Amino acid sequence: EVQLVESGGGLVQPGGSLRLSCAASGFSFSSYAMNWVRQAPGKGLEWLAYVGVGSSVLYYADSVKGRFTISRDDAKNSVYLQMNSLTAEDTAMYYCVRDNADCSTGTCYLIRFDAWGQGTPVTVSS
Amino acid sequence: EIVLTQSPGTLSLSPGERATLSCRASQSVSSSYLVWYQQKIGQTPRLLIYGASNRATGIPDRFSGSGSGTDFTLTISRLEPEDFAVYYCQQYVTSPRYTFGQGTRLEIK
């Protein structure tokens, strides 16, 4: 069974930092790209960051570029999100999400987020 | 930057009725990259449809997706009580990489 378990969330003061972790199991972690997605209270989904297979490529949403850093450790089947310079607008549930696609032709099609963790809450407040 | 606009914002229907949810892109996008998710209250989002029309594993056939270019539709043929939830569309874009629509809330009338 595919499982993604986030940890590291909590209460942090404005301007502070937090490092989120996501432990993956039940699949060949090193073969998949991974993402972080967040959802502010009562709001919609916001994609934040992507790390490719082998950390080959990294992508970030404009809202977090320069403040957040995504990374992965395939030996530990884990993906991380280092969050710096946090503001109240970063208060949200943070989800670790598996990226799946059909890449048999060399170009990837049918990209989808097919496994989600339960999320870890982050509250930025003084 | 491609923007996905979902409509209506809220849809009120009764069990047994047909639901039609819309996702419109600000410019033409590949149907290969258009995805729908369902999120029930207090739960994690769940993959429903990918590639605009492919049902994910375990998704009942009352759910179907269609569309191309800028207009995409999620249809639920006969609503079951467990279908009342929020639905999001998502698109892979060149930059920054992914974008979500704002969601459609499907509520019981």
mmCIF file with all atom_site columns, C-alpha atoms in Angstrom, chain A:
data_model
loop_
_atom_site.group_PDB
_atom_site.id
_atom_site.type_symbol
_atom_site.label_atom_id
_atom_site.label_alt_id
_atom_site.label_comp_id
_atom_site.label_asym_id
_atom_site.label_entity_id
_atom_site.label_seq_id
_atom_site.pdbx_PDB_ins_code
_atom_site.Cartn_x
_atom_site.Cartn_y
_atom_site.Cartn_z
_atom_site.occupancy
_atom_site.B_iso_or_equiv
_atom_site.pdbx_formal_charge
_atom_site.auth_seq_id
_atom_site.auth_comp_id
_atom_site.auth_asym_id
_atom_site.auth_atom_id
_atom_site.pdbx_PDB_model_num
ATOM 1   C CA . GLU A 1 1   ? 0.000   0.000  0.000   1.00 0.00 ? 1   GLU A CA 1
ATOM 2   C CA . VAL A 1 2   ? 1.292   3.419  -0.964  1.00 0.00 ? 2   VAL A CA 1
ATOM 3   C CA . GLN A 1 3   ? 1.771   5.609  2.102   1.00 0.00 ? 3   GLN A CA 1
ATOM 4   C CA . LEU A 1 4   ? 3.004   9.152  2.524   1.00 0.00 ? 4   LEU A CA 1
ATOM 5   C CA . VAL A 1 5   ? 3.385   10.413 6.077   1.00 0.00 ? 5   VAL A CA 1
ATOM 6   C CA . GLU A 1 6   ? 4.197   14.048 6.712   1.00 0.00 ? 6   GLU A CA 1
ATOM 7   C CA . SER A 1 7   ? 5.713   15.449 9.876   1.00 0.00 ? 7   SER A CA 1
ATOM 8   C CA . GLY A 1 8   ? 7.368   18.580 11.159  1.00 0.00 ? 8   GLY A CA 1
ATOM 9   C CA . GLY A 1 9   ? 4.450   20.972 11.150  1.00 0.00 ? 9   GLY A CA 1
ATOM 10  C CA . GLY A 1 10  ? 3.572   23.161 14.095  1.00 0.00 ? 10  GLY A CA 1
ATOM 11  C CA . LEU A 1 11  ? 3.376   26.694 15.418  1.00 0.00 ? 11  LEU A CA 1
ATOM 12  C CA . VAL A 1 12  ? 6.107   29.089 14.350  1.00 0.00 ? 12  VAL A CA 1
ATOM 13  C CA . GLN A 1 13  ? 6.559   32.825 14.747  1.00 0.00 ? 13  GLN A CA 1
ATOM 14  C CA . PRO A 1 14  ? 6.552   35.166 11.742  1.00 0.00 ? 14  PRO A CA 1
ATOM 15  C CA . GLY A 1 15  ? 9.997   35.261 10.192  1.00 0.00 ? 15  GLY A CA 1
ATOM 16  C CA . GLY A 1 16  ? 10.781  31.807 11.510  1.00 0.00 ? 16  GLY A CA 1
ATOM 17  C CA . SER A 1 17  ? 11.687  28.573 9.793   1.00 0.00 ? 17  SER A CA 1
ATOM 18  C CA . LEU A 1 18  ? 10.335  25.059 9.697   1.00 0.00 ? 18  LEU A CA 1
ATOM 19  C CA . ARG A 1 19  ? 11.385  21.853 7.983   1.00 0.00 ? 19  ARG A CA 1
ATOM 20  C CA . LEU A 1 20  ? 8.711   19.446 6.862   1.00 0.00 ? 20  LEU A CA 1
ATOM 21  C CA . SER A 1 21  ? 9.425   15.784 6.192   1.00 0.00 ? 21  SER A CA 1
ATOM 22  C CA . CYS A 1 22  ? 7.516   13.160 4.264   1.00 0.00 ? 22  CYS A CA 1
ATOM 23  C CA . ALA A 1 23  ? 8.256   9.461  4.658   1.00 0.00 ? 23  ALA A CA 1
ATOM 24  C CA . ALA A 1 24  ? 7.178   7.299  1.735   1.00 0.00 ? 24  ALA A CA 1
ATOM 25  C CA . SER A 1 25  ? 6.529   3.573  1.682   1.00 0.00 ? 25  SER A CA 1
ATOM 26  C CA . GLY A 1 26  ? 4.841   0.939  -0.449  1.00 0.00 ? 26  GLY A CA 1
ATOM 27  C CA . PHE A 1 27  ? 6.384   1.962  -3.759  1.00 0.00 ? 27  PHE A CA 1
ATOM 28  C CA . SER A 1 28  ? 9.714   2.522  -5.458  1.00 0.00 ? 28  SER A CA 1
ATOM 29  C CA . PHE A 1 29  ? 10.265  6.027  -4.132  1.00 0.00 ? 29  PHE A CA 1
ATOM 30  C CA . SER A 1 30  ? 13.351  6.799  -6.198  1.00 0.00 ? 30  SER A CA 1
ATOM 31  C CA . SER A 1 31  ? 11.369  6.278  -9.426  1.00 0.00 ? 31  SER A CA 1
ATOM 32  C CA . TYR A 1 32  ? 8.860   9.057  -8.773  1.00 0.00 ? 32  TYR A CA 1
ATOM 33  C CA . ALA A 1 33  ? 8.911   12.814 -8.736  1.00 0.00 ? 33  ALA A CA 1
ATOM 34  C CA . MET A 1 34  ? 7.367   14.365 -5.645  1.00 0.00 ? 34  MET A CA 1
ATOM 35  C CA . ASN A 1 35  ? 5.545   17.554 -4.785  1.00 0.00 ? 35  ASN A CA 1
ATOM 36  C CA . TRP A 1 36  ? 4.379   19.669 -1.890  1.00 0.00 ? 36  TRP A CA 1
ATOM 37  C CA . VAL A 1 37  ? 0.888   21.177 -2.022  1.00 0.00 ? 37  VAL A CA 1
ATOM 38  C CA . ARG A 1 38  ? -0.767  23.313 0.631   1.00 0.00 ? 38  ARG A CA 1
ATOM 39  C CA . GLN A 1 39  ? -4.268  24.352 1.563   1.00 0.00 ? 39  GLN A CA 1
ATOM 40  C CA . ALA A 1 40  ? -4.952  27.381 3.703   1.00 0.00 ? 40  ALA A CA 1
ATOM 41  C CA . PRO A 1 41  ? -7.936  27.120 6.072   1.00 0.00 ? 41  PRO A CA 1
ATOM 42  C CA . GLY A 1 42  ? -11.151 27.194 4.066   1.00 0.00 ? 42  GLY A CA 1
ATOM 43  C CA . LYS A 1 43  ? -9.262  27.757 0.819   1.00 0.00 ? 43  LYS A CA 1
ATOM 44  C CA . GLY A 1 44  ? -8.318  25.783 -2.258  1.00 0.00 ? 44  GLY A CA 1
ATOM 45  C CA . LEU A 1 45  ? -5.260  23.792 -3.222  1.00 0.00 ? 45  LEU A CA 1
ATOM 46  C CA . GLU A 1 46  ? -1.970  25.510 -4.017  1.00 0.00 ? 46  GLU A CA 1
ATOM 47  C CA . TRP A 1 47  ? 0.943   23.665 -5.603  1.00 0.00 ? 47  TRP A CA 1
ATOM 48  C CA . LEU A 1 48  ? 4.255   24.741 -4.032  1.00 0.00 ? 48  LEU A CA 1
ATOM 49  C CA . ALA A 1 49  ? 7.236   22.716 -5.169  1.00 0.00 ? 49  ALA A CA 1
ATOM 50  C CA . TYR A 1 50  ? 8.397   19.783 -7.299  1.00 0.00 ? 50  TYR A CA 1
ATOM 51  C CA . VAL A 1 51  ? 11.492  17.614 -7.131  1.00 0.00 ? 51  VAL A CA 1
ATOM 52  C CA . GLY A 1 52  ? 12.242  15.349 -10.062 1.00 0.00 ? 52  GLY A CA 1
ATOM 53  C CA . VAL A 1 53  ? 13.653  11.861 -10.054 1.00 0.00 ? 53  VAL A CA 1
ATOM 54  C CA . GLY A 1 54  ? 17.196  11.935 -8.731  1.00 0.00 ? 54  GLY A CA 1
ATOM 55  C CA . SER A 1 55  ? 16.696  15.591 -7.791  1.00 0.00 ? 55  SER A CA 1
ATOM 56  C CA . SER A 1 56  ? 17.333  16.326 -11.458 1.00 0.00 ? 56  SER A CA 1
ATOM 57  C CA . VAL A 1 57  ? 15.044  19.320 -11.561 1.00 0.00 ? 57  VAL A CA 1
ATOM 58  C CA . LEU A 1 58  ? 13.367  21.548 -9.002  1.00 0.00 ? 58  LEU A CA 1
ATOM 59  C CA . TYR A 1 59  ? 10.405  23.836 -9.558  1.00 0.00 ? 59  TYR A CA 1
ATOM 60  C CA . TYR A 1 60  ? 8.686   26.311 -7.257  1.00 0.00 ? 60  TYR A CA 1
ATOM 61  C CA . ALA A 1 61  ? 5.562   28.391 -7.198  1.00 0.00 ? 61  ALA A CA 1
ATOM 62  C CA . ASP A 1 62  ? 6.256   32.107 -7.331  1.00 0.00 ? 62  ASP A CA 1
ATOM 63  C CA . SER A 1 63  ? 4.696   32.516 -3.889  1.00 0.00 ? 63  SER A CA 1
ATOM 64  C CA . VAL A 1 64  ? 7.475   30.479 -2.241  1.00 0.00 ? 64  VAL A CA 1
ATOM 65  C CA . LYS A 1 65  ? 10.428  30.838 -4.597  1.00 0.00 ? 65  LYS A CA 1
ATOM 66  C CA . GLY A 1 66  ? 13.501  31.981 -2.698  1.00 0.00 ? 66  GLY A CA 1
ATOM 67  C CA . ARG A 1 67  ? 11.980  31.083 0.684   1.00 0.00 ? 67  ARG A CA 1
ATOM 68  C CA . PHE A 1 68  ? 11.194  27.379 0.399   1.00 0.00 ? 68  PHE A CA 1
ATOM 69  C CA . THR A 1 69  ? 13.515  24.572 -0.671  1.00 0.00 ? 69  THR A CA 1
ATOM 70  C CA . ILE A 1 70  ? 12.421  21.098 -1.666  1.00 0.00 ? 70  ILE A CA 1
ATOM 71  C CA . SER A 1 71  ? 14.810  18.160 -1.435  1.00 0.00 ? 71  SER A CA 1
ATOM 72  C CA . ARG A 1 72  ? 14.773  14.390 -1.328  1.00 0.00 ? 72  ARG A CA 1
ATOM 73  C CA . ASP A 1 73  ? 16.811  11.547 0.126   1.00 0.00 ? 73  ASP A CA 1
ATOM 74  C CA . ASP A 1 74  ? 16.180  8.362  -1.818  1.00 0.00 ? 74  ASP A CA 1
ATOM 75  C CA . ALA A 1 75  ? 18.162  6.305  0.710   1.00 0.00 ? 75  ALA A CA 1
ATOM 76  C CA . LYS A 1 76  ? 15.623  7.323  3.336   1.00 0.00 ? 76  LYS A CA 1
ATOM 77  C CA . ASN A 1 77  ? 12.582  7.304  1.016   1.00 0.00 ? 77  ASN A CA 1
ATOM 78  C CA . SER A 1 78  ? 11.884  10.843 2.110   1.00 0.00 ? 78  SER A CA 1
ATOM 79  C CA . VAL A 1 79  ? 11.150  14.266 0.714   1.00 0.00 ? 79  VAL A CA 1
ATOM 80  C CA . TYR A 1 80  ? 11.567  17.517 2.604   1.00 0.00 ? 80  TYR A CA 1
ATOM 81  C CA . LEU A 1 81  ? 10.411  21.115 2.489   1.00 0.00 ? 81  LEU A CA 1
ATOM 82  C CA . GLN A 1 82  ? 12.592  23.702 4.184   1.00 0.00 ? 82  GLN A CA 1
ATOM 83  C CA . MET A 1 83  ? 10.516  26.808 4.805   1.00 0.00 ? 83  MET A CA 1
ATOM 84  C CA . ASN A 1 84  ? 12.146  30.117 5.732   1.00 0.00 ? 84  ASN A CA 1
ATOM 85  C CA . SER A 1 85  ? 10.908  33.669 6.301   1.00 0.00 ? 85  SER A CA 1
ATOM 86  C CA . LEU A 1 86  ? 7.449   32.421 7.152   1.00 0.00 ? 86  LEU A CA 1
ATOM 87  C CA . THR A 1 87  ? 4.473   34.775 7.266   1.00 0.00 ? 87  THR A CA 1
ATOM 88  C CA . ALA A 1 88  ? 0.866   34.420 8.348   1.00 0.00 ? 88  ALA A CA 1
ATOM 89  C CA . GLU A 1 89  ? -0.028  33.734 4.698   1.00 0.00 ? 89  GLU A CA 1
ATOM 90  C CA . ASP A 1 90  ? 1.917   30.465 4.955   1.00 0.00 ? 90  ASP A CA 1
ATOM 91  C CA . THR A 1 91  ? -0.527  29.111 7.526   1.00 0.00 ? 91  THR A CA 1
ATOM 92  C CA . ALA A 1 92  ? -1.970  25.982 5.926   1.00 0.00 ? 92  ALA A CA 1
ATOM 93  C CA . MET A 1 93  ? -2.124  22.226 5.804   1.00 0.00 ? 93  MET A CA 1
ATOM 94  C CA . TYR A 1 94  ? 0.887   20.956 3.877   1.00 0.00 ? 94  TYR A CA 1
ATOM 95  C CA . TYR A 1 95  ? 0.570   17.813 1.782   1.00 0.00 ? 95  TYR A CA 1
ATOM 96  C CA . CYS A 1 96  ? 3.240   15.577 0.346   1.00 0.00 ? 96  CYS A CA 1
ATOM 97  C CA . VAL A 1 97  ? 2.082   14.281 -3.043  1.00 0.00 ? 97  VAL A CA 1
ATOM 98  C CA . ARG A 1 98  ? 3.364   11.683 -5.478  1.00 0.00 ? 98  ARG A CA 1
ATOM 99  C CA . ASP A 1 99  ? 3.707   12.721 -9.104  1.00 0.00 ? 99  ASP A CA 1
ATOM 100 C CA . ASN A 1 100 ? 2.858   10.030 -11.615 1.00 0.00 ? 100 ASN A CA 1
ATOM 101 C CA . ALA A 1 101 ? 3.009   10.075 -15.389 1.00 0.00 ? 101 ALA A CA 1
ATOM 102 C CA . ASP A 1 102 ? 3.389   7.911  -18.462 1.00 0.00 ? 102 ASP A CA 1
ATOM 103 C CA . CYS A 1 103 ? 6.838   8.635  -19.863 1.00 0.00 ? 103 CYS A CA 1
ATOM 104 C CA . SER A 1 104 ? 7.367   5.563  -22.064 1.00 0.00 ? 104 SER A CA 1
ATOM 105 C CA . THR A 1 105 ? 7.857   7.669  -25.211 1.00 0.00 ? 105 THR A CA 1
ATOM 106 C CA . GLY A 1 106 ? 10.386  9.996  -23.618 1.00 0.00 ? 106 GLY A CA 1
ATOM 107 C CA . THR A 1 107 ? 7.851   12.779 -23.202 1.00 0.00 ? 107 THR A CA 1
ATOM 108 C CA . CYS A 1 108 ? 5.653   12.533 -20.123 1.00 0.00 ? 108 CYS A CA 1
ATOM 109 C CA . TYR A 1 109 ? 1.891   12.473 -20.571 1.00 0.00 ? 109 TYR A CA 1
ATOM 110 C CA . LEU A 1 110 ? -1.084  11.875 -18.290 1.00 0.00 ? 110 LEU A CA 1
ATOM 111 C CA . ILE A 1 111 ? 0.637   13.602 -15.393 1.00 0.00 ? 111 ILE A CA 1
ATOM 112 C CA . ARG A 1 112 ? -1.342  13.332 -12.182 1.00 0.00 ? 112 ARG A CA 1
ATOM 113 C CA . PHE A 1 113 ? -1.024  13.460 -8.391  1.00 0.00 ? 113 PHE A CA 1
ATOM 114 C CA . ASP A 1 114 ? -2.032  9.933  -7.526  1.00 0.00 ? 114 ASP A CA 1
ATOM 115 C CA . ALA A 1 115 ? -1.086  9.639  -3.851  1.00 0.00 ? 115 ALA A CA 1
ATOM 116 C CA . TRP A 1 116 ? -1.477  12.205 -1.088  1.00 0.00 ? 116 TRP A CA 1
ATOM 117 C CA . GLY A 1 117 ? -0.341  12.201 2.504   1.00 0.00 ? 117 GLY A CA 1
ATOM 118 C CA . GLN A 1 118 ? -2.672  13.168 5.318   1.00 0.00 ? 118 GLN A CA 1
ATOM 119 C CA . GLY A 1 119 ? -0.924  16.495 5.695   1.00 0.00 ? 119 GLY A CA 1
ATOM 120 C CA . THR A 1 120 ? 0.881   18.338 8.451   1.00 0.00 ? 120 THR A CA 1
ATOM 121 C CA . PRO A 1 121 ? -0.482  21.658 9.741   1.00 0.00 ? 121 PRO A CA 1
ATOM 122 C CA . VAL A 1 122 ? 1.620   24.784 9.869   1.00 0.00 ? 122 VAL A CA 1
ATOM 123 C CA . THR A 1 123 ? 0.521   27.854 11.801  1.00 0.00 ? 123 THR A CA 1
ATOM 124 C CA . VAL A 1 124 ? 2.491   31.065 11.585  1.00 0.00 ? 124 VAL A CA 1
ATOM 125 C CA . SER A 1 125 ? 1.542   33.356 14.420  1.00 0.00 ? 125 SER A CA 1
ATOM 126 C CA . SER A 1 126 ? 3.075   35.409 17.184  1.00 0.00 ? 126 SER A CA 1
#
